[in-house]
Amino acid sequence: MTRRHQQIAEALRRAIADGRHPVGSALPSEAQLADAHGVSRGTVRQALAALLAEGLIGSRQGARHLVLSTAPGQSLTELRSFARWARAGGHRPGGQVLDSARGTADGEEAALLQLPPDAEVLRVLRVRTLDGEPVLLERTVYAGWIADAVEELPADCESVTQALLDSRGPVFAHGEHHLDALAAGTVDAQKLRVRRGSPLLRVRRTTATAEGRPVETADDRYRPGEVVFSVRNSTQANPLARARAD
Amino acid sequence: MTRRHQQIAEALRRAIADGRHPVGSALPSEAQLADAHGVSRGTVRQALAALLAEGLIGSRQGARHLVLSTAPGQSLTELRSFARWARAGGHRPGGQVLDSARGTADGEEAALLQLPPDAEVLRVLRVRTLDGEPVLLERTVYAGWIADAVEELPADCESVTQALLDSRGPVFAHGEHHLDALAAGTVDAQKLRVRRGSPLLRVRRTTATAEGRPVETADDRYRPGEVVFSVRNSTQANPLARARAD
DNA sequence: GAGTGGTCTAGACCACATT
DNA sequence: ATGTGGTCTAGACCACTCA
């Protein structure tokens, strides 16, 4: 049971991806779209707002919506798994669990996962490879309630996300990512085959279910040169924006 | 002449910041807000959508909007200028143009800015400070058509974004950001006062007008430890549900 | 069961862009 | 002058939450 505005947004995304609305061209007017889909203009505007937020189209008062790009590439706004992302880029993903141990959450972990202090967690150290080359060292802390499902996975499991989706349904819905840079420590250097002190891109992330229940929190360190994170954004998504510094 | 929904959004932001709606509390219902401001529910929903996108509030069908945090975190989903972001965090932003020169676009620049080969561009090297400390080295390439407006700005201009907004109207509407890590080069090290080879967070970004016309492309290098980029996302469309204050 | 947010409608007026 | 998107209204129904 999808909503009308979601269906219309999806239809427009497909039309743009297929080239029926090439980059640089104008979309039909809101009134025309409303007519074509048999809905009111408000519903069409709801659909267009989604594409606006994705940066797929632009708009100016008085002129029609313009197609700006065909499809967002790898983007943090899509919560994709490492394996999915790798395959989308034509690479062969791999992975290996180096360590896996149960323990109790420390203060920070408990806060991130919204667990009581000293709650049980599962810590996993995993290296991820792209075409055989190690590119990512992943330190993940899973909340206790999901730990069993994770421990049952094989050590060389290609996609934890996919495996959990199959066994437990859609577990990941929301994510918060913090990105910064840091120097490789001893373990990082050894596992990623770089020199100690060389720059790494760090992504600290926490993901949660649709209800907002945290599932895992992780510290991912990427070898530079192999992976770039992209974010596309827009001020027009919602009419906030506007400056006025005080 | 500000729109009603912007006024209401601003009033709600102030009320949240002032503690009149503490974190964890529920906002008045949409109907109550509509009544209080003398507008229809649709207008109130437009205002709430802005706060939703900023991550200030969350919503669930059937329950009232919840206050999630008092101030929006630095997020790539908001296109804010360095100066605005710094002030929001209670810091004093500064900046200095180190170099500014006209030239012709190389192949990569021309592609990013969608200009013909050898088109005229303006290259600016700028250091940005937070409370007097250099934290960001910015190499920006402006398209020729905006170069005049940029060159007229004072070298110690605090906010280029703001200055351009005042003189040229809303110039920045869409952005694409690519994040990775790299080692500080000689110039980076000197200007950011770090050792050569120490890790930096690099953000390569291109911003465009609402019509999709590229304005500038930049290579920003951040000293680590000072700045963290955050991205919040969701598998669902816009709704930005939960949050976690640090 | 009452209240609330999510969705949708069918109008309307204005500011802006294009012709 | 006409068409377009931006804004706003005053309703309506449904799915959901909560007491």
Short mmCIF file of C-alpha atoms (C1' of nucleotides) in Angstrom, two decimals:
data_model
loop_
_atom_site.label_atom_id
_atom_site.label_comp_id
_atom_site.label_asym_id
_atom_site.label_seq_id
_atom_site.Cartn_x
_atom_site.Cartn_y
_atom_site.Cartn_z
CA MET A 1 0.00 0.00 0.00
CA THR A 2 2.04 2.89 -1.26
CA ARG A 3 0.87 6.45 -1.19
CA ARG A 4 -0.13 8.23 -4.36
CA HIS A 5 2.60 10.85 -4.05
CA GLN A 6 5.22 8.13 -3.65
CA GLN A 7 3.99 6.37 -6.76
CA ILE A 8 4.16 9.60 -8.73
CA ALA A 9 7.65 10.36 -7.43
CA GLU A 10 8.78 6.88 -8.40
CA ALA A 11 7.26 7.22 -11.86
CA LEU A 12 9.10 10.50 -12.36
CA ARG A 13 12.39 9.00 -11.16
CA ARG A 14 12.04 6.19 -13.66
CA ALA A 15 11.14 8.59 -16.45
CA ILE A 16 14.23 10.66 -15.68
CA ALA A 17 16.48 7.61 -15.42
CA ASP A 18 15.13 6.24 -18.69
CA GLY A 19 15.88 9.45 -20.50
CA ARG A 20 12.25 10.27 -21.18
CA HIS A 21 13.03 13.52 -19.35
CA PRO A 22 16.67 14.22 -20.27
CA VAL A 23 18.97 16.33 -18.13
CA GLY A 24 18.37 19.99 -18.92
CA SER A 25 14.81 19.51 -20.09
CA ALA A 26 11.71 20.79 -18.36
CA LEU A 27 9.14 18.56 -16.71
CA PRO A 28 5.46 18.90 -17.57
CA SER A 29 3.73 21.54 -15.50
CA GLU A 30 2.30 20.61 -12.12
CA ALA A 31 -1.19 20.98 -13.51
CA GLN A 32 -0.40 18.61 -16.38
CA LEU A 33 1.13 16.05 -14.05
CA ALA A 34 -1.87 16.29 -11.74
CA ASP A 35 -4.16 15.69 -14.67
CA ALA A 36 -2.11 12.82 -16.06
CA HIS A 37 -2.08 11.01 -12.72
CA GLY A 38 -5.60 11.90 -11.79
CA VAL A 39 -4.69 13.66 -8.56
CA SER A 40 -4.76 17.20 -7.28
CA ARG A 41 -1.89 19.62 -7.64
CA GLY A 42 -1.01 19.31 -3.96
CA THR A 43 -0.24 15.64 -4.34
CA VAL A 44 1.97 16.31 -7.35
CA ARG A 45 3.83 18.95 -5.36
CA GLN A 46 4.45 16.40 -2.61
CA ALA A 47 6.05 14.09 -5.16
CA LEU A 48 8.12 16.89 -6.68
CA ALA A 49 9.33 17.92 -3.21
CA ALA A 50 10.92 14.48 -2.83
CA LEU A 51 12.84 14.80 -6.12
CA LEU A 52 13.82 18.34 -5.16
CA ALA A 53 15.28 17.04 -1.92
CA GLU A 54 17.21 14.39 -3.84
CA GLY A 55 18.68 17.02 -6.11
CA LEU A 56 17.22 15.36 -9.19
CA ILE A 57 15.30 18.45 -10.26
CA GLY A 58 15.45 22.18 -9.67
CA SER A 59 12.75 24.79 -9.64
CA ARG A 60 12.21 28.51 -10.01
CA GLN A 61 9.02 30.37 -9.44
CA GLY A 62 7.35 31.01 -12.75
CA ALA A 63 9.32 28.45 -14.75
CA ARG A 64 8.90 24.73 -15.05
CA HIS A 65 10.87 22.22 -13.03
CA LEU A 66 14.20 21.40 -14.66
CA VAL A 67 15.87 18.00 -14.69
CA LEU A 68 19.31 18.37 -13.12
CA SER A 69 20.67 14.83 -13.04
CA THR A 70 19.61 11.35 -13.93
CA ALA A 71 20.32 9.48 -10.74
CA PRO A 72 22.20 9.99 -7.54
CA GLY A 73 25.23 7.73 -7.39
CA GLN A 74 26.68 6.24 -4.27
CA SER A 75 25.44 8.54 -1.63
CA LEU A 76 25.15 8.54 2.09
CA THR A 77 21.53 9.44 1.63
CA GLU A 78 20.97 5.90 0.55
CA LEU A 79 21.69 3.38 3.23
CA ARG A 80 23.41 0.78 1.15
CA SER A 81 25.54 -1.99 2.36
CA PHE A 82 29.20 -2.22 1.47
CA ALA A 83 28.58 -5.26 -0.71
CA ARG A 84 25.74 -3.65 -2.61
CA TRP A 85 27.72 -0.51 -3.16
CA ALA A 86 30.74 -2.43 -4.37
CA ARG A 87 28.78 -4.47 -6.86
CA ALA A 88 27.01 -1.37 -8.13
CA GLY A 89 30.45 0.02 -8.96
CA GLY A 90 31.45 -3.13 -10.79
CA HIS A 91 33.75 -4.40 -8.07
CA ARG A 92 33.97 -7.69 -6.27
CA PRO A 93 33.28 -7.27 -2.56
CA GLY A 94 34.77 -9.50 0.06
CA GLY A 95 35.15 -9.57 3.79
CA GLN A 96 36.54 -11.45 6.72
CA VAL A 97 35.69 -11.39 10.39
CA LEU A 98 38.94 -11.01 12.30
CA ASP A 99 37.49 -11.02 15.76
CA SER A 100 34.10 -11.43 17.37
CA ALA A 101 33.43 -11.31 21.07
CA ARG A 102 30.59 -10.68 23.48
CA GLY A 103 31.05 -8.12 26.17
CA THR A 104 29.30 -5.39 28.10
CA ALA A 105 28.67 -1.93 26.72
CA ASP A 106 30.83 0.89 27.94
CA GLY A 107 29.26 4.26 28.67
CA GLU A 108 29.55 5.66 25.18
CA GLU A 109 28.33 2.51 23.48
CA ALA A 110 25.36 2.23 25.82
CA ALA A 111 24.41 5.82 25.06
CA LEU A 112 24.71 5.37 21.31
CA LEU A 113 22.70 2.16 21.32
CA GLN A 114 20.24 3.44 23.92
CA LEU A 115 20.94 0.48 26.16
CA PRO A 116 21.23 0.34 29.94
CA PRO A 117 24.81 0.51 31.24
CA ASP A 118 26.64 -2.83 31.14
CA ALA A 119 24.10 -4.30 28.71
CA GLU A 120 25.38 -7.17 26.63
CA VAL A 121 26.77 -6.33 23.20
CA LEU A 122 28.62 -8.10 20.42
CA ARG A 123 31.83 -6.57 19.11
CA VAL A 124 33.02 -7.52 15.67
CA LEU A 125 36.21 -6.52 13.88
CA ARG A 126 35.85 -7.01 10.17
CA VAL A 127 38.01 -6.20 7.18
CA ARG A 128 36.33 -5.50 3.86
CA THR A 129 37.98 -5.96 0.52
CA LEU A 130 37.37 -4.63 -2.96
CA ASP A 131 38.67 -6.91 -5.70
CA GLY A 132 40.82 -8.58 -3.08
CA GLU A 133 42.37 -5.37 -1.76
CA PRO A 134 41.58 -4.38 1.85
CA VAL A 135 39.94 -0.97 1.85
CA LEU A 136 37.92 -0.82 5.03
CA LEU A 137 38.40 -1.85 8.64
CA GLU A 138 35.11 -2.02 10.46
CA ARG A 139 34.67 -2.07 14.21
CA THR A 140 31.02 -2.77 14.89
CA VAL A 141 29.12 -3.02 18.16
CA TYR A 142 25.76 -4.76 17.87
CA ALA A 143 23.01 -4.45 20.44
CA GLY A 144 22.44 -7.68 22.35
CA TRP A 145 19.01 -8.36 20.86
CA ILE A 146 20.44 -8.73 17.36
CA ALA A 147 23.68 -10.45 18.40
CA ASP A 148 22.47 -14.02 17.93
CA ALA A 149 21.46 -13.40 14.35
CA VAL A 150 24.85 -11.83 13.60
CA GLU A 151 26.89 -14.57 15.26
CA GLU A 152 25.20 -17.21 13.16
CA LEU A 153 26.54 -15.67 9.98
CA PRO A 154 29.61 -17.24 8.39
CA ALA A 155 32.90 -15.44 9.02
CA ASP A 156 33.37 -14.68 5.34
CA CYS A 157 29.82 -13.50 4.88
CA GLU A 158 29.70 -11.11 1.98
CA SER A 159 26.86 -8.91 3.08
CA VAL A 160 25.76 -8.71 6.67
CA THR A 161 23.03 -6.29 5.69
CA GLN A 162 21.60 -8.71 3.17
CA ALA A 163 21.87 -11.70 5.49
CA LEU A 164 20.04 -9.87 8.27
CA LEU A 165 17.42 -8.67 5.84
CA ASP A 166 16.75 -12.25 4.82
CA SER A 167 16.65 -13.62 8.33
CA ARG A 168 15.15 -10.78 10.32
CA GLY A 169 13.39 -8.50 7.87
CA PRO A 170 14.23 -4.85 7.35
CA VAL A 171 16.44 -4.05 10.29
CA PHE A 172 18.12 -0.87 9.13
CA ALA A 173 16.03 2.19 8.47
CA HIS A 174 17.76 5.24 9.88
CA GLY A 175 21.38 6.16 10.06
CA GLU A 176 23.55 8.88 11.47
CA HIS A 177 27.06 9.25 10.11
CA HIS A 178 29.94 11.34 11.39
CA LEU A 179 32.92 11.74 9.11
CA ASP A 180 36.41 12.88 9.93
CA ALA A 181 40.03 12.00 9.24
CA LEU A 182 42.61 10.42 11.47
CA ALA A 183 46.03 8.79 11.37
CA ALA A 184 46.25 5.02 11.06
CA GLY A 185 47.04 3.22 14.29
CA THR A 186 49.05 0.03 14.53
CA VAL A 187 46.13 -2.32 13.93
CA ASP A 188 44.69 -0.13 11.18
CA ALA A 189 48.03 -0.02 9.40
CA GLN A 190 48.53 -3.76 9.54
CA LYS A 191 45.07 -4.76 8.38
CA LEU A 192 44.74 -2.13 5.67
CA ARG A 193 48.35 -2.51 4.53
CA VAL A 194 49.28 1.13 4.91
CA ARG A 195 51.98 2.83 6.94
CA ARG A 196 51.27 3.80 10.53
CA GLY A 197 50.23 7.43 10.68
CA SER A 198 48.98 7.59 7.13
CA PRO A 199 45.61 9.30 6.67
CA LEU A 200 42.36 7.36 6.94
CA LEU A 201 38.79 8.45 6.46
CA ARG A 202 36.76 7.55 9.50
CA VAL A 203 32.99 7.13 9.50
CA ARG A 204 31.33 6.66 12.84
CA ARG A 205 27.79 5.57 12.30
CA THR A 206 24.78 4.34 14.20
CA THR A 207 21.89 2.67 12.49
CA ALA A 208 18.42 2.03 13.84
CA THR A 209 15.20 0.30 12.96
CA ALA A 210 12.21 2.13 11.54
CA GLU A 211 10.93 2.54 15.09
CA GLY A 212 14.14 4.26 16.10
CA ARG A 213 15.60 1.30 18.00
CA PRO A 214 19.39 1.35 17.58
CA VAL A 215 20.84 -1.81 16.07
CA GLU A 216 24.54 -1.19 15.74
CA THR A 217 27.16 1.46 16.07
CA ALA A 218 30.40 1.27 14.15
CA ASP A 219 33.75 2.91 13.55
CA ASP A 220 34.70 2.39 9.90
CA ARG A 221 38.16 3.36 8.66
CA TYR A 222 38.73 3.64 4.93
CA ARG A 223 41.99 3.54 3.09
CA PRO A 224 42.07 6.73 1.06
CA GLY A 225 42.14 6.72 -2.69
CA GLU A 226 39.82 3.74 -2.90
CA VAL A 227 36.58 5.10 -1.62
CA VAL A 228 34.95 8.50 -1.76
CA PHE A 229 31.74 9.44 -0.04
CA SER A 230 29.30 11.56 -1.93
CA VAL A 231 26.44 13.63 -0.68
CA ARG A 232 24.10 15.59 -2.83
CA ASN A 233 21.89 18.17 -1.29
CA SER A 234 19.68 21.09 -1.93
CA THR A 235 18.29 24.12 -0.16
CA GLN A 236 15.00 23.73 -1.90
CA ALA A 237 13.95 20.53 -0.28
CA ASN A 238 12.09 22.48 2.29
CA PRO A 239 11.79 26.20 2.34
CA LEU A 240 14.11 26.68 5.24
CA ALA A 241 17.44 27.84 3.86
CA ARG A 242 17.54 31.61 3.66
CA ALA A 243 20.35 33.22 5.47
CA ARG A 244 20.13 36.36 7.54
CA ALA A 245 23.06 36.08 9.82
CA ASP A 246 22.52 37.79 13.08
CA MET B 1 8.32 40.21 3.15
CA THR B 2 8.70 36.80 4.71
CA ARG B 3 6.19 34.08 4.17
CA ARG B 4 3.86 33.03 6.93
CA HIS B 5 5.23 29.51 7.12
CA GLN B 6 8.76 30.88 7.50
CA GLN B 7 7.66 33.14 10.33
CA ILE B 8 6.01 30.23 12.10
CA ALA B 9 9.07 28.02 11.62
CA GLU B 10 11.27 30.77 13.03
CA ALA B 11 8.97 31.24 16.01
CA LEU B 12 9.11 27.51 16.73
CA ARG B 13 12.91 27.46 16.42
CA ARG B 14 13.16 30.28 18.93
CA ALA B 15 10.74 28.58 21.28
CA ILE B 16 12.78 25.39 21.15
CA ALA B 17 16.07 27.20 21.57
CA ASP B 18 14.68 29.18 24.52
CA GLY B 19 13.60 26.04 26.28
CA ARG B 20 9.90 26.84 26.04
CA HIS B 21 9.66 23.46 24.28
CA PRO B 22 12.35 21.35 26.01
CA VAL B 23 13.99 18.38 24.33
CA GLY B 24 11.78 15.35 24.77
CA SER B 25 8.58 17.32 25.09
CA ALA B 26 5.73 17.36 22.60
CA LEU B 27 4.78 20.38 20.54
CA PRO B 28 1.20 21.64 20.49
CA SER B 29 -0.91 19.86 17.93
CA GLU B 30 -0.99 21.15 14.38
CA ALA B 31 -4.54 22.33 14.88
CA GLN B 32 -3.55 24.30 17.97
CA LEU B 33 -0.60 25.87 16.21
CA ALA B 34 -2.78 26.78 13.25
CA ASP B 35 -5.26 28.42 15.58
CA ALA B 36 -2.59 30.25 17.56
CA HIS B 37 -1.03 31.73 14.42
CA GLY B 38 -4.29 32.31 12.65
CA VAL B 39 -3.43 30.16 9.64
CA SER B 40 -4.62 26.91 8.17
CA ARG B 41 -3.18 23.56 9.08
CA GLY B 42 -1.41 23.28 5.73
CA THR B 43 0.70 26.32 6.48
CA VAL B 44 1.64 24.95 9.88
CA ARG B 45 2.66 21.67 8.25
CA GLN B 46 4.91 23.58 5.87
CA ALA B 47 6.66 25.16 8.84
CA LEU B 48 6.97 21.84 10.65
CA ALA B 49 8.44 20.23 7.51
CA ALA B 50 11.32 22.67 7.71
CA LEU B 51 12.08 21.75 11.33
CA LEU B 52 11.71 18.08 10.44
CA ALA B 53 14.32 18.46 7.71
CA GLU B 54 16.65 20.19 10.16
CA GLY B 55 16.31 17.33 12.59
CA LEU B 56 14.96 19.59 15.31
CA ILE B 57 11.75 17.63 15.70
CA GLY B 58 10.51 14.15 14.93
CA SER B 59 7.07 12.90 14.10
CA ARG B 60 5.03 9.75 14.20
CA GLN B 61 1.57 9.33 12.83
CA GLY B 62 -0.94 9.58 15.61
CA ALA B 63 1.38 11.17 18.14
CA ARG B 64 2.44 14.78 18.51
CA HIS B 65 5.67 16.14 17.13
CA LEU B 66 8.54 15.57 19.54
CA VAL B 67 11.39 17.97 20.17
CA LEU B 68 14.60 16.08 19.41
CA SER B 69 17.31 18.66 19.86
CA THR B 70 17.69 22.34 20.53
CA ALA B 71 19.95 23.14 17.61
CA PRO B 72 20.50 21.46 14.30
CA GLY B 73 23.84 19.73 14.07
CA GLN B 74 26.26 20.53 11.32
CA SER B 75 24.88 18.54 8.49
CA LEU B 76 25.67 18.32 4.84
CA THR B 77 21.99 18.23 4.15
CA GLU B 78 21.90 21.88 4.99
CA LEU B 79 23.91 24.04 2.69
CA ARG B 80 25.27 26.41 5.23
CA SER B 81 28.20 28.62 4.88
CA PHE B 82 31.24 28.15 7.05
CA ALA B 83 30.49 31.39 8.88
CA ARG B 84 26.91 30.45 9.62
CA TRP B 85 27.90 27.02 10.81
CA ALA B 86 30.60 28.43 13.05
CA ARG B 87 28.29 30.94 14.68
CA ALA B 88 25.62 28.30 15.21
CA GLY B 89 28.20 26.37 17.19
CA GLY B 90 29.05 29.39 19.27
CA HIS B 91 32.39 30.00 17.59
CA ARG B 92 33.88 33.08 16.04
CA PRO B 93 34.49 32.54 12.32
CA GLY B 94 37.24 34.29 10.45
CA GLY B 95 38.90 34.06 7.12
CA GLN B 96 41.59 35.45 4.93
CA VAL B 97 42.14 35.36 1.21
CA LEU B 98 45.72 34.25 0.62
CA ASP B 99 45.65 34.33 -3.13
CA SER B 100 43.23 35.27 -5.88
CA ALA B 101 43.94 35.06 -9.59
CA ARG B 102 42.11 34.80 -12.87
CA GLY B 103 42.97 32.03 -15.23
CA THR B 104 41.55 29.59 -17.72
CA ALA B 105 39.77 26.41 -16.71
CA ASP B 106 41.62 23.14 -17.11
CA GLY B 107 39.77 20.11 -18.40
CA GLU B 108 38.51 18.88 -15.05
CA GLU B 109 37.39 22.31 -13.90
CA ALA B 110 35.58 22.99 -17.15
CA ALA B 111 33.73 19.71 -16.83
CA LEU B 112 32.73 20.33 -13.23
CA LEU B 113 31.58 23.87 -13.94
CA GLN B 114 30.01 22.92 -17.27
CA LEU B 115 32.04 25.55 -19.07
CA PRO B 116 33.71 25.42 -22.47
CA PRO B 117 37.41 24.47 -22.37
CA ASP B 118 39.70 27.40 -21.55
CA ALA B 119 36.81 29.48 -20.21
CA GLU B 120 37.81 32.16 -17.76
CA VAL B 121 37.66 31.30 -14.07
CA LEU B 122 38.71 32.85 -10.78
CA ARG B 123 40.86 30.82 -8.40
CA VAL B 124 40.88 31.74 -4.74
CA LEU B 125 42.93 30.27 -1.91
CA ARG B 126 41.35 31.03 1.44
CA VAL B 127 42.08 30.01 4.99
CA ARG B 128 39.20 29.84 7.46
CA THR B 129 39.59 30.19 11.18
CA LEU B 130 37.53 29.20 14.17
CA ASP B 131 38.19 31.37 17.21
CA GLY B 132 41.43 32.42 15.56
CA GLU B 133 42.65 28.89 14.88
CA PRO B 134 43.01 27.87 11.24
CA VAL B 135 40.85 24.84 10.60
CA LEU B 136 40.14 24.88 6.89
CA LEU B 137 42.08 25.59 3.73
CA GLU B 138 39.79 26.29 0.82
CA ARG B 139 40.78 26.20 -2.84
CA THR B 140 37.85 27.53 -4.81
CA VAL B 141 37.34 27.91 -8.55
CA TYR B 142 34.53 30.29 -9.49
CA ALA B 143 32.89 30.34 -12.89
CA GLY B 144 33.68 33.51 -14.83
CA TRP B 145 30.17 34.93 -14.69
CA ILE B 146 30.29 35.23 -10.90
CA ALA B 147 33.96 36.22 -10.67
CA ASP B 148 33.38 39.98 -10.63
CA ALA B 149 31.04 39.77 -7.67
CA VAL B 150 33.55 37.64 -5.76
CA GLU B 151 36.53 39.83 -6.51
CA GLU B 152 34.76 42.86 -5.14
CA LEU B 153 34.52 41.28 -1.71
CA PRO B 154 37.03 42.34 0.92
CA ALA B 155 39.89 39.92 1.50
CA ASP B 156 38.86 39.29 5.09
CA CYS B 157 35.21 38.82 4.19
CA GLU B 158 33.62 36.71 6.85
CA SER B 159 30.98 35.02 4.76
CA VAL B 160 31.25 34.81 1.02
CA THR B 161 27.94 33.03 0.90
CA GLN B 162 26.22 35.84 2.75
CA ALA B 163 27.89 38.55 0.70
CA LEU B 164 26.86 36.94 -2.56
CA LEU B 165 23.36 36.42 -1.28
CA ASP B 166 23.08 40.13 -0.53
CA SER B 167 24.54 41.28 -3.82
CA ARG B 168 23.32 38.65 -6.26
CA GLY B 169 20.41 36.90 -4.63
CA PRO B 170 20.31 33.23 -3.80
CA VAL B 171 23.20 31.83 -5.79
CA PHE B 172 23.68 28.48 -4.09
CA ALA B 173 20.91 25.97 -4.25
CA HIS B 174 22.36 22.55 -4.98
CA GLY B 175 25.55 20.95 -3.84
CA GLU B 176 27.46 17.79 -4.48
CA HIS B 177 30.11 16.83 -1.96
CA HIS B 178 32.80 14.17 -2.16
CA LEU B 179 34.61 13.31 1.04
CA ASP B 180 37.88 11.50 1.50
CA ALA B 181 41.09 11.71 3.49
CA LEU B 182 44.58 12.65 2.41
CA ALA B 183 47.96 13.60 3.80
CA ALA B 184 48.79 17.26 4.27
CA GLY B 185 51.05 18.70 1.60
CA THR B 186 53.59 21.44 2.16
CA VAL B 187 51.15 24.31 1.68
CA ASP B 188 48.42 22.58 3.68
CA ALA B 189 50.78 21.95 6.56
CA GLN B 190 52.02 25.51 6.67
CA LYS B 191 48.65 27.21 6.48
CA LEU B 192 46.83 24.84 8.83
CA ARG B 193 49.78 24.60 11.23
CA VAL B 194 50.04 20.83 11.17
CA ARG B 195 52.91 18.53 10.26
CA ARG B 196 53.39 17.53 6.67
CA GLY B 197 51.80 14.16 6.05
CA SER B 198 49.31 14.42 8.87
CA PRO B 199 45.75 13.40 7.99
CA LEU B 200 43.28 15.91 6.62
CA LEU B 201 39.63 15.54 5.73
CA ARG B 202 39.06 16.67 2.18
CA VAL B 203 35.71 17.79 0.81
CA ARG B 204 35.51 18.38 -2.90
CA ARG B 205 32.30 20.15 -3.67
CA THR B 206 30.49 21.78 -6.53
CA THR B 207 27.56 24.07 -5.96
CA ALA B 208 25.02 25.28 -8.45
CA THR B 209 22.13 27.70 -8.73
CA ALA B 210 18.51 26.67 -8.50
CA GLU B 211 18.55 26.36 -12.28
CA GLY B 212 21.43 23.90 -12.07
CA ARG B 213 24.06 26.31 -13.33
CA PRO B 214 27.37 25.54 -11.61
CA VAL B 215 28.80 28.43 -9.63
CA GLU B 216 31.94 27.13 -7.99
CA THR B 217 33.92 24.01 -7.38
CA ALA B 218 36.19 23.74 -4.39
CA ASP B 219 38.71 21.55 -2.61
CA ASP B 220 38.34 22.07 1.14
CA ARG B 221 40.84 20.54 3.56
CA TYR B 222 39.95 20.37 7.21
CA ARG B 223 42.28 19.94 10.13
CA PRO B 224 40.99 16.89 11.96
CA GLY B 225 39.71 17.04 15.49
CA GLU B 226 38.09 20.42 14.92
CA VAL B 227 35.32 19.61 12.52
CA VAL B 228 33.17 16.56 12.00
CA PHE B 229 30.68 16.18 9.20
CA SER B 230 27.39 14.61 10.03
CA VAL B 231 24.82 13.11 7.77
CA ARG B 232 21.51 11.81 8.91
CA ASN B 233 19.57 9.63 6.59
CA SER B 234 16.71 7.29 6.25
CA THR B 235 15.45 4.62 3.90
CA GLN B 236 12.16 6.42 3.82
CA ALA B 237 11.81 9.67 1.98
CA ASN B 238 12.15 12.81 3.99
CA PRO B 239 10.98 11.94 7.45
CA LEU B 240 13.86 12.28 9.75
CA ALA B 241 12.75 10.55 12.83
CA ARG B 242 15.00 10.06 15.74
CA ALA B 243 18.07 11.81 16.92
CA ARG B 244 20.63 11.62 19.57
CA ALA B 245 22.21 14.60 21.16
CA ASP B 246 25.90 14.37 21.89
"C1'" DG C 1 -12.96 6.37 21.58
"C1'" DA C 2 -10.90 10.76 21.21
"C1'" DG C 3 -7.04 13.03 19.48
"C1'" DT C 4 -3.32 13.40 16.23
"C1'" DG C 5 -0.56 13.35 12.23
"C1'" DG C 6 -0.42 11.69 7.12
"C1'" DT C 7 -2.71 12.25 2.98
"C1'" DC C 8 -5.61 14.34 -0.44
"C1'" DT C 9 -8.87 17.65 -2.67
"C1'" DA C 10 -10.49 21.81 -5.08
"C1'" DG C 11 -10.35 25.77 -5.04
"C1'" DA C 12 -7.74 30.80 -4.74
"C1'" DC C 13 -4.29 34.68 -5.15
"C1'" DC C 14 0.32 36.31 -5.96
"C1'" DA C 15 5.15 36.76 -7.82
"C1'" DC C 16 7.75 35.62 -11.34
"C1'" DA C 17 9.23 33.95 -16.16
"C1'" DT C 18 8.48 33.79 -20.82
"C1'" DT C 19 6.53 35.37 -25.04
"C1'" DA D 1 -0.76 38.57 -21.64
"C1'" DT D 2 -0.39 34.05 -20.39
"C1'" DG D 3 1.43 30.29 -17.93
"C1'" DT D 4 3.94 28.66 -14.09
"C1'" DG D 5 5.35 27.64 -9.53
"C1'" DG D 6 4.91 29.39 -4.46
"C1'" DT D 7 1.68 30.05 -1.01
"C1'" DC D 8 -2.52 29.53 1.51
"C1'" DT D 9 -7.29 27.97 2.72
"C1'" DA D 10 -11.00 24.97 4.47
"C1'" DG D 11 -12.52 21.34 4.27
"C1'" DA D 12 -12.21 15.66 4.30
"C1'" DC D 13 -10.88 10.74 5.37
"C1'" DC D 14 -7.71 7.38 7.13
"C1'" DA D 15 -4.08 5.12 10.14
"C1'" DC D 16 -2.22 5.42 14.14
"C1'" DT D 17 -1.38 6.50 19.32
"C1'" DC D 18 -2.72 6.77 23.77
"C1'" DA D 19 -5.48 6.79 27.75
#
